[in-house]
Short mmCIF file of N, CA, C and O in Angstrom, two decimals:
data_model
loop_
_atom_site.label_atom_id
_atom_site.label_comp_id
_atom_site.label_asym_id
_atom_site.label_seq_id
_atom_site.Cartn_x
_atom_site.Cartn_y
_atom_site.Cartn_z
N MET A 1 0.84 -1.17 0.00
CA MET A 1 0.00 0.00 0.00
C MET A 1 0.89 1.23 0.00
O MET A 1 1.80 1.36 0.80
N THR A 2 0.62 2.15 -0.90
CA THR A 2 1.39 3.38 -0.98
C THR A 2 0.54 4.53 -0.48
O THR A 2 -0.68 4.45 -0.41
N SER A 3 1.22 5.61 -0.16
CA SER A 3 0.54 6.78 0.35
C SER A 3 0.95 7.98 -0.47
O SER A 3 2.08 8.08 -0.93
N ASN A 4 0.02 8.90 -0.64
CA ASN A 4 0.31 10.15 -1.35
C ASN A 4 0.80 11.21 -0.39
O ASN A 4 1.10 12.32 -0.82
N THR A 5 0.91 10.89 0.88
CA THR A 5 1.35 11.86 1.88
C THR A 5 2.85 11.99 1.83
O THR A 5 3.57 11.00 1.94
N SER A 6 3.33 13.20 1.64
CA SER A 6 4.78 13.41 1.62
C SER A 6 5.30 13.35 3.06
O SER A 6 4.58 13.68 4.00
N PRO A 7 6.56 12.92 3.23
CA PRO A 7 7.12 12.84 4.59
C PRO A 7 7.04 14.17 5.34
O PRO A 7 6.88 14.19 6.55
N ASP A 8 7.13 15.28 4.62
CA ASP A 8 7.08 16.59 5.27
C ASP A 8 5.69 16.91 5.81
O ASP A 8 5.55 17.71 6.73
N ALA A 9 4.66 16.26 5.25
CA ALA A 9 3.29 16.54 5.66
C ALA A 9 2.87 15.73 6.88
O ALA A 9 1.81 15.98 7.44
N VAL A 10 3.70 14.80 7.31
CA VAL A 10 3.36 13.96 8.46
C VAL A 10 3.58 14.75 9.75
O VAL A 10 4.58 15.44 9.90
N ASP A 11 2.66 14.61 10.64
CA ASP A 11 2.73 15.27 11.94
C ASP A 11 4.08 14.93 12.60
O ASP A 11 4.46 13.76 12.65
N PRO A 12 4.80 15.91 13.13
CA PRO A 12 6.09 15.64 13.77
C PRO A 12 5.99 14.63 14.92
O PRO A 12 6.91 13.84 15.12
N ALA A 13 4.89 14.62 15.64
CA ALA A 13 4.73 13.65 16.73
C ALA A 13 4.65 12.23 16.17
O ALA A 13 5.18 11.29 16.77
N VAL A 14 4.03 12.07 15.01
CA VAL A 14 3.95 10.76 14.37
C VAL A 14 5.33 10.33 13.91
O VAL A 14 5.74 9.17 14.10
N ARG A 15 6.06 11.26 13.28
CA ARG A 15 7.43 10.95 12.84
C ARG A 15 8.31 10.55 14.02
O ARG A 15 9.10 9.61 13.95
N GLU A 16 8.15 11.25 15.14
CA GLU A 16 8.94 10.95 16.35
C GLU A 16 8.60 9.55 16.89
O GLU A 16 9.49 8.79 17.26
N GLU A 17 7.31 9.23 16.93
CA GLU A 17 6.88 7.92 17.41
C GLU A 17 7.38 6.82 16.47
O GLU A 17 7.84 5.77 16.92
N LEU A 18 7.31 7.05 15.18
CA LEU A 18 7.81 6.10 14.20
C LEU A 18 9.31 5.87 14.38
O LEU A 18 9.79 4.73 14.37
N ALA A 19 10.04 6.93 14.58
CA ALA A 19 11.49 6.82 14.80
C ALA A 19 11.79 6.04 16.08
O ALA A 19 12.70 5.20 16.11
N ARG A 20 11.02 6.30 17.15
CA ARG A 20 11.21 5.60 18.41
C ARG A 20 10.97 4.10 18.23
O ARG A 20 11.76 3.27 18.68
N LEU A 21 9.89 3.76 17.56
CA LEU A 21 9.57 2.36 17.33
C LEU A 21 10.63 1.68 16.45
O LEU A 21 11.04 0.55 16.71
N ARG A 22 11.08 2.37 15.43
CA ARG A 22 12.11 1.81 14.55
C ARG A 22 13.43 1.62 15.28
O ARG A 22 14.14 0.64 15.04
N ASP A 23 13.75 2.53 16.20
CA ASP A 23 14.96 2.35 17.01
C ASP A 23 14.84 1.08 17.86
O ASP A 23 15.80 0.32 18.00
N SER A 24 13.67 0.85 18.42
CA SER A 24 13.45 -0.37 19.21
C SER A 24 13.58 -1.61 18.33
O SER A 24 14.20 -2.61 18.72
N ILE A 25 13.01 -1.56 17.13
CA ILE A 25 13.12 -2.69 16.20
C ILE A 25 14.58 -2.95 15.87
O ILE A 25 15.03 -4.11 15.86
N ASP A 26 15.35 -1.90 15.61
CA ASP A 26 16.77 -2.06 15.31
C ASP A 26 17.52 -2.70 16.48
O ASP A 26 18.38 -3.56 16.29
N ASN A 27 17.19 -2.28 17.69
CA ASN A 27 17.83 -2.87 18.88
C ASN A 27 17.47 -4.35 19.03
O ASN A 27 18.33 -5.18 19.36
N ILE A 28 16.23 -4.66 18.79
CA ILE A 28 15.79 -6.07 18.88
C ILE A 28 16.49 -6.90 17.82
O ILE A 28 16.97 -8.01 18.10
N ASP A 29 16.57 -6.39 16.59
CA ASP A 29 17.27 -7.12 15.52
C ASP A 29 18.72 -7.39 15.91
O ASP A 29 19.24 -8.49 15.69
N ALA A 30 19.38 -6.39 16.49
CA ALA A 30 20.77 -6.58 16.92
C ALA A 30 20.85 -7.66 18.00
O ALA A 30 21.75 -8.51 17.97
N ALA A 31 19.93 -7.64 18.94
CA ALA A 31 19.93 -8.65 20.00
C ALA A 31 19.70 -10.04 19.43
O ALA A 31 20.35 -11.01 19.85
N VAL A 32 18.80 -10.17 18.47
CA VAL A 32 18.54 -11.47 17.83
C VAL A 32 19.81 -11.99 17.17
O VAL A 32 20.17 -13.16 17.32
N VAL A 33 20.50 -11.13 16.44
CA VAL A 33 21.73 -11.54 15.77
C VAL A 33 22.77 -12.01 16.79
O VAL A 33 23.41 -13.06 16.62
N HIS A 34 22.93 -11.27 17.86
CA HIS A 34 23.91 -11.65 18.89
C HIS A 34 23.51 -12.95 19.60
O HIS A 34 24.38 -13.79 19.89
N MET A 35 22.23 -13.12 19.86
CA MET A 35 21.77 -14.36 20.49
C MET A 35 21.99 -15.55 19.56
O MET A 35 22.42 -16.62 20.01
N LEU A 36 21.71 -15.38 18.28
CA LEU A 36 21.96 -16.46 17.33
C LEU A 36 23.45 -16.79 17.25
O LEU A 36 23.83 -17.96 17.19
N ALA A 37 24.28 -15.77 17.27
CA ALA A 37 25.73 -16.01 17.24
C ALA A 37 26.16 -16.83 18.45
O ALA A 37 26.96 -17.78 18.32
N GLU A 38 25.65 -16.52 19.63
CA GLU A 38 25.98 -17.29 20.83
C GLU A 38 25.47 -18.71 20.72
O GLU A 38 26.16 -19.67 21.09
N ARG A 39 24.26 -18.86 20.22
CA ARG A 39 23.69 -20.20 20.06
C ARG A 39 24.57 -21.02 19.12
O ARG A 39 24.87 -22.18 19.39
N PHE A 40 24.99 -20.43 18.02
CA PHE A 40 25.78 -21.15 17.04
C PHE A 40 27.18 -21.49 17.55
O PHE A 40 27.75 -22.52 17.19
N LYS A 41 27.71 -20.66 18.43
CA LYS A 41 29.00 -21.00 19.05
C LYS A 41 28.85 -22.28 19.87
O LYS A 41 29.71 -23.16 19.82
N CYS A 42 27.76 -22.38 20.60
CA CYS A 42 27.51 -23.59 21.41
C CYS A 42 27.29 -24.80 20.51
O CYS A 42 27.80 -25.89 20.79
N THR A 43 26.53 -24.62 19.46
CA THR A 43 26.23 -25.77 18.62
C THR A 43 27.46 -26.22 17.83
O THR A 43 27.56 -27.40 17.48
N GLN A 44 28.39 -25.33 17.58
CA GLN A 44 29.65 -25.77 16.97
C GLN A 44 30.38 -26.72 17.92
O GLN A 44 30.93 -27.74 17.50
N GLN A 45 30.36 -26.40 19.19
CA GLN A 45 30.98 -27.28 20.18
C GLN A 45 30.28 -28.63 20.21
O GLN A 45 30.93 -29.67 20.32
N VAL A 46 28.95 -28.62 20.10
CA VAL A 46 28.20 -29.87 20.04
C VAL A 46 28.63 -30.67 18.81
O VAL A 46 28.85 -31.88 18.89
N GLY A 47 28.79 -30.00 17.69
CA GLY A 47 29.22 -30.68 16.47
C GLY A 47 30.57 -31.34 16.61
O GLY A 47 30.77 -32.48 16.15
N HIS A 48 31.50 -30.66 17.25
CA HIS A 48 32.83 -31.25 17.47
C HIS A 48 32.76 -32.44 18.43
O HIS A 48 33.42 -33.46 18.21
N LEU A 49 31.96 -32.32 19.47
CA LEU A 49 31.78 -33.42 20.41
C LEU A 49 31.16 -34.64 19.72
O LEU A 49 31.64 -35.77 19.88
N LYS A 50 30.13 -34.40 18.94
CA LYS A 50 29.50 -35.49 18.21
C LYS A 50 30.49 -36.16 17.26
O LYS A 50 30.55 -37.39 17.17
N ALA A 51 31.26 -35.36 16.55
CA ALA A 51 32.21 -35.91 15.59
C ALA A 51 33.28 -36.75 16.29
O ALA A 51 33.63 -37.83 15.82
N ARG A 52 33.80 -36.26 17.41
CA ARG A 52 34.83 -37.00 18.14
C ARG A 52 34.33 -38.36 18.64
O ARG A 52 35.10 -39.30 18.77
N HIS A 53 33.04 -38.44 18.90
CA HIS A 53 32.47 -39.67 19.45
C HIS A 53 31.61 -40.41 18.43
O HIS A 53 30.81 -41.27 18.81
N GLN A 54 31.78 -40.07 17.17
CA GLN A 54 31.08 -40.72 16.06
C GLN A 54 29.56 -40.75 16.24
O GLN A 54 28.90 -41.74 15.91
N LEU A 55 29.02 -39.67 16.76
CA LEU A 55 27.58 -39.55 16.88
C LEU A 55 27.02 -38.92 15.60
O LEU A 55 27.71 -38.12 14.96
N PRO A 56 25.80 -39.24 15.23
CA PRO A 56 25.24 -38.69 13.99
C PRO A 56 25.03 -37.18 14.10
O PRO A 56 24.73 -36.66 15.18
N PRO A 57 25.17 -36.45 12.98
CA PRO A 57 24.97 -34.99 13.00
C PRO A 57 23.56 -34.58 13.40
O PRO A 57 23.37 -33.56 14.03
N ALA A 58 22.58 -35.39 13.04
CA ALA A 58 21.18 -35.07 13.35
C ALA A 58 20.70 -35.92 14.52
O ALA A 58 21.15 -37.04 14.72
N ASP A 59 19.76 -35.36 15.27
CA ASP A 59 19.13 -36.07 16.38
C ASP A 59 17.62 -35.80 16.27
O ASP A 59 17.10 -34.88 16.91
N PRO A 60 16.92 -36.59 15.44
CA PRO A 60 15.51 -36.32 15.18
C PRO A 60 14.64 -36.26 16.44
O PRO A 60 13.71 -35.44 16.51
N ALA A 61 14.92 -37.07 17.44
CA ALA A 61 14.12 -37.05 18.66
C ALA A 61 14.27 -35.70 19.38
O ALA A 61 13.29 -35.09 19.83
N ARG A 62 15.52 -35.22 19.50
CA ARG A 62 15.75 -33.92 20.14
C ARG A 62 15.11 -32.81 19.31
O ARG A 62 14.50 -31.89 19.86
N GLU A 63 15.26 -32.90 18.00
CA GLU A 63 14.69 -31.86 17.14
C GLU A 63 13.18 -31.78 17.34
O GLU A 63 12.63 -30.68 17.44
N ALA A 64 12.51 -32.93 17.42
CA ALA A 64 11.06 -32.95 17.63
C ALA A 64 10.69 -32.33 18.98
O ALA A 64 9.73 -31.55 19.08
N ARG A 65 11.48 -32.65 20.01
CA ARG A 65 11.22 -32.06 21.34
C ARG A 65 11.42 -30.54 21.29
O ARG A 65 10.63 -29.80 21.88
N GLN A 66 12.46 -30.10 20.61
CA GLN A 66 12.74 -28.67 20.53
C GLN A 66 11.64 -27.93 19.77
O GLN A 66 11.24 -26.84 20.16
N ILE A 67 11.16 -28.54 18.70
CA ILE A 67 10.09 -27.91 17.93
C ILE A 67 8.83 -27.80 18.77
O ILE A 67 8.19 -26.74 18.82
N ALA A 68 8.47 -28.86 19.47
CA ALA A 68 7.29 -28.82 20.34
C ALA A 68 7.46 -27.76 21.43
O ALA A 68 6.53 -26.99 21.71
N ARG A 69 8.65 -27.71 22.01
CA ARG A 69 8.93 -26.73 23.07
C ARG A 69 8.82 -25.31 22.52
O ARG A 69 8.21 -24.42 23.14
N LEU A 70 9.40 -25.07 21.34
CA LEU A 70 9.37 -23.73 20.75
C LEU A 70 7.96 -23.33 20.35
O LEU A 70 7.57 -22.17 20.51
N ARG A 71 7.18 -24.28 19.87
CA ARG A 71 5.79 -23.97 19.52
C ARG A 71 5.02 -23.52 20.76
O ARG A 71 4.25 -22.55 20.71
N THR A 72 5.23 -24.19 21.89
CA THR A 72 4.57 -23.80 23.14
C THR A 72 5.03 -22.42 23.58
O THR A 72 4.21 -21.58 23.97
N LEU A 73 6.33 -22.18 23.51
CA LEU A 73 6.84 -20.86 23.87
C LEU A 73 6.23 -19.78 22.98
O LEU A 73 5.85 -18.70 23.46
N ALA A 74 6.14 -20.07 21.70
CA ALA A 74 5.56 -19.11 20.76
C ALA A 74 4.10 -18.82 21.09
O ALA A 74 3.68 -17.65 21.12
N GLU A 75 3.35 -19.87 21.34
CA GLU A 75 1.94 -19.68 21.70
C GLU A 75 1.81 -18.81 22.93
O GLU A 75 0.98 -17.89 22.98
N ASN A 76 2.62 -19.09 23.95
CA ASN A 76 2.58 -18.30 25.18
C ASN A 76 2.99 -16.85 24.96
O ASN A 76 2.53 -15.97 25.69
N ALA A 77 3.83 -16.63 23.98
CA ALA A 77 4.30 -15.27 23.68
C ALA A 77 3.42 -14.57 22.64
O ALA A 77 3.73 -13.46 22.22
N LYS A 78 2.33 -15.24 22.23
CA LYS A 78 1.42 -14.69 21.21
C LYS A 78 2.12 -14.52 19.86
O LYS A 78 1.86 -13.59 19.12
N LEU A 79 3.00 -15.48 19.55
CA LEU A 79 3.69 -15.53 18.26
C LEU A 79 3.15 -16.73 17.51
O LEU A 79 2.89 -17.78 18.12
N ASP A 80 2.98 -16.60 16.23
CA ASP A 80 2.48 -17.70 15.41
C ASP A 80 3.39 -18.92 15.56
O ASP A 80 4.56 -18.87 15.19
N PRO A 81 2.88 -20.02 16.12
CA PRO A 81 3.72 -21.21 16.33
C PRO A 81 4.23 -21.81 15.02
O PRO A 81 5.32 -22.37 14.98
N ALA A 82 3.47 -21.67 13.95
CA ALA A 82 3.94 -22.17 12.65
C ALA A 82 5.16 -21.40 12.19
O ALA A 82 6.12 -21.97 11.66
N PHE A 83 5.15 -20.08 12.41
CA PHE A 83 6.32 -19.27 12.07
C PHE A 83 7.52 -19.68 12.91
O PHE A 83 8.63 -19.84 12.40
N ALA A 84 7.30 -19.87 14.21
CA ALA A 84 8.38 -20.27 15.10
C ALA A 84 8.97 -21.61 14.67
O ALA A 84 10.19 -21.81 14.69
N GLU A 85 8.11 -22.53 14.27
CA GLU A 85 8.59 -23.84 13.82
C GLU A 85 9.41 -23.71 12.54
O GLU A 85 10.46 -24.34 12.41
N LYS A 86 8.95 -22.91 11.60
CA LYS A 86 9.71 -22.70 10.36
C LYS A 86 11.09 -22.11 10.66
O LYS A 86 12.10 -22.50 10.08
N PHE A 87 11.10 -21.17 11.58
CA PHE A 87 12.36 -20.52 11.97
C PHE A 87 13.32 -21.55 12.57
O PHE A 87 14.49 -21.63 12.20
N LEU A 88 12.81 -22.38 13.50
CA LEU A 88 13.67 -23.39 14.13
C LEU A 88 14.10 -24.44 13.12
O LEU A 88 15.26 -24.88 13.14
N ASN A 89 13.23 -24.85 12.22
CA ASN A 89 13.61 -25.82 11.19
C ASN A 89 14.73 -25.28 10.31
O ASN A 89 15.63 -26.02 9.92
N PHE A 90 14.70 -23.99 10.01
CA PHE A 90 15.77 -23.37 9.23
C PHE A 90 17.09 -23.46 9.99
O PHE A 90 18.12 -23.84 9.44
N ILE A 91 17.05 -23.15 11.27
CA ILE A 91 18.25 -23.21 12.10
C ILE A 91 18.76 -24.65 12.21
O ILE A 91 19.95 -24.91 12.06
N ILE A 92 17.85 -25.59 12.45
CA ILE A 92 18.24 -26.99 12.58
C ILE A 92 18.90 -27.49 11.30
O ILE A 92 19.92 -28.19 11.35
N ALA A 93 18.35 -27.15 10.14
CA ALA A 93 18.94 -27.57 8.87
C ALA A 93 20.37 -27.04 8.73
O ALA A 93 21.28 -27.76 8.29
N GLU A 94 20.57 -25.81 9.14
CA GLU A 94 21.91 -25.21 9.07
C GLU A 94 22.85 -25.89 10.05
O GLU A 94 24.01 -26.15 9.75
N VAL A 95 22.35 -26.21 11.22
CA VAL A 95 23.12 -26.90 12.25
C VAL A 95 23.60 -28.26 11.71
O VAL A 95 24.78 -28.60 11.81
N ILE A 96 22.68 -29.01 11.15
CA ILE A 96 23.02 -30.34 10.64
C ILE A 96 24.06 -30.23 9.54
O ILE A 96 25.02 -31.01 9.49
N ARG A 97 23.89 -29.27 8.67
CA ARG A 97 24.86 -29.06 7.58
C ARG A 97 26.25 -28.81 8.16
O ARG A 97 27.24 -29.37 7.71
N HIS A 98 26.33 -27.99 9.18
CA HIS A 98 27.62 -27.70 9.80
C HIS A 98 28.17 -28.91 10.55
O HIS A 98 29.37 -29.18 10.51
N HIS A 99 27.30 -29.65 11.22
CA HIS A 99 27.77 -30.85 11.91
C HIS A 99 28.32 -31.88 10.93
O HIS A 99 29.31 -32.55 11.21
N GLU A 100 27.68 -31.98 9.78
CA GLU A 100 28.18 -32.90 8.75
C GLU A 100 29.57 -32.47 8.27
O GLU A 100 30.46 -33.30 8.10
N SER A 101 29.75 -31.17 8.10
CA SER A 101 31.06 -30.65 7.68
C SER A 101 32.13 -30.91 8.75
O SER A 101 33.25 -31.29 8.43
N ILE A 102 31.77 -30.71 9.99
CA ILE A 102 32.70 -30.96 11.09
C ILE A 102 33.07 -32.43 11.13
O ILE A 102 34.23 -32.78 11.33
N ALA A 103 32.08 -33.31 10.93
CA ALA A 103 32.33 -34.75 10.96
C ALA A 103 33.30 -35.15 9.86
O ALA A 103 34.18 -35.99 10.08
N VAL A 104 33.18 -34.55 8.69
CA VAL A 104 34.09 -34.87 7.58
C VAL A 104 35.51 -34.50 7.96
O VAL A 104 36.44 -35.29 7.78
N VAL A 105 35.70 -33.33 8.51
CA VAL A 105 37.04 -32.88 8.91
C VAL A 105 37.61 -33.77 10.00
O VAL A 105 38.78 -34.14 9.98
N THR A 106 36.77 -34.12 10.96
CA THR A 106 37.21 -34.93 12.09
C THR A 106 37.59 -36.34 11.67
O THR A 106 38.58 -36.89 12.14
N THR A 107 36.83 -36.93 10.75
CA THR A 107 37.07 -38.33 10.40
C THR A 107 38.16 -38.52 9.37
O THR A 107 38.90 -39.49 9.44
N ASP A 108 38.28 -37.60 8.41
CA ASP A 108 39.30 -37.84 7.39
C ASP A 108 40.30 -36.70 7.22
O ASP A 108 41.19 -36.78 6.40
N GLY A 109 40.14 -35.66 7.99
CA GLY A 109 41.12 -34.57 7.97
C GLY A 109 41.01 -33.64 6.78
O GLY A 109 41.77 -32.70 6.66
N THR A 110 40.05 -33.86 5.87
CA THR A 110 39.91 -32.97 4.72
C THR A 110 39.08 -31.76 5.09
O THR A 110 38.27 -31.80 6.02
N ALA A 111 39.27 -30.71 4.34
CA ALA A 111 38.49 -29.51 4.58
C ALA A 111 37.07 -29.72 4.06
O ALA A 111 36.88 -30.34 3.02
N PRO A 112 36.06 -29.21 4.76
CA PRO A 112 34.69 -29.36 4.29
C PRO A 112 34.44 -28.51 3.05
O PRO A 112 35.14 -27.52 2.81
N ALA A 113 33.44 -28.88 2.28
CA ALA A 113 33.09 -28.14 1.08
C ALA A 113 32.57 -26.75 1.43
O ALA A 113 32.79 -25.80 0.71
N ALA A 114 31.87 -26.64 2.54
CA ALA A 114 31.31 -25.36 2.97
C ALA A 114 31.99 -24.93 4.27
O ALA A 114 32.49 -25.74 5.01
N ASP A 115 31.94 -23.63 4.51
CA ASP A 115 32.52 -23.08 5.74
C ASP A 115 31.79 -23.64 6.95
O ASP A 115 30.57 -23.56 7.03
N ALA A 116 32.51 -24.21 7.87
CA ALA A 116 31.88 -24.81 9.08
C ALA A 116 31.99 -23.89 10.28
O ALA A 116 31.86 -24.33 11.40
N SER A 117 32.18 -22.60 10.06
CA SER A 117 32.34 -21.70 11.20
C SER A 117 31.01 -21.09 11.63
O SER A 117 30.98 -20.31 12.56
N GLY A 118 29.93 -21.45 10.98
CA GLY A 118 28.63 -20.86 11.30
C GLY A 118 27.87 -21.63 12.34
O GLY A 118 28.46 -22.20 13.26
N PRO A 119 26.56 -21.72 12.16
CA PRO A 119 25.71 -22.33 13.18
C PRO A 119 25.98 -23.80 13.41
O PRO A 119 26.60 -24.47 12.62
N GLY A 120 25.45 -24.26 14.51
CA GLY A 120 25.53 -25.66 14.87
C GLY A 120 24.26 -26.07 15.55
O GLY A 120 23.29 -25.34 15.51
N GLU A 121 24.25 -27.22 16.22
CA GLU A 121 23.05 -27.79 16.80
C GLU A 121 22.24 -26.71 17.45
O GLU A 121 21.18 -26.70 17.81
#
């Protein structure tokens, strides 16, 4: 939806409120990125532990528990649980990809095809 209202015609109080809200959104986005970075640091360690002990990169039972848990958290937070599940599935897929890369390096010493410095379990 487009508007014919020029930015100069918008009430200054509305512009100020919009700027305040956008600043909050920017802060939240930064926090999400930092939280994901911390999560992925931990999951990299999980990937190395799994590889050293010849454990499979994926753990479908844990993944199912995590999805159910996240769906409940989302519902309680008034967030669409389907969206939360899609988000977690995206992260899990990336984790498994990285765990597979770590396992290749650990078992045969070759470099993985993709960078394994990103997310993990």
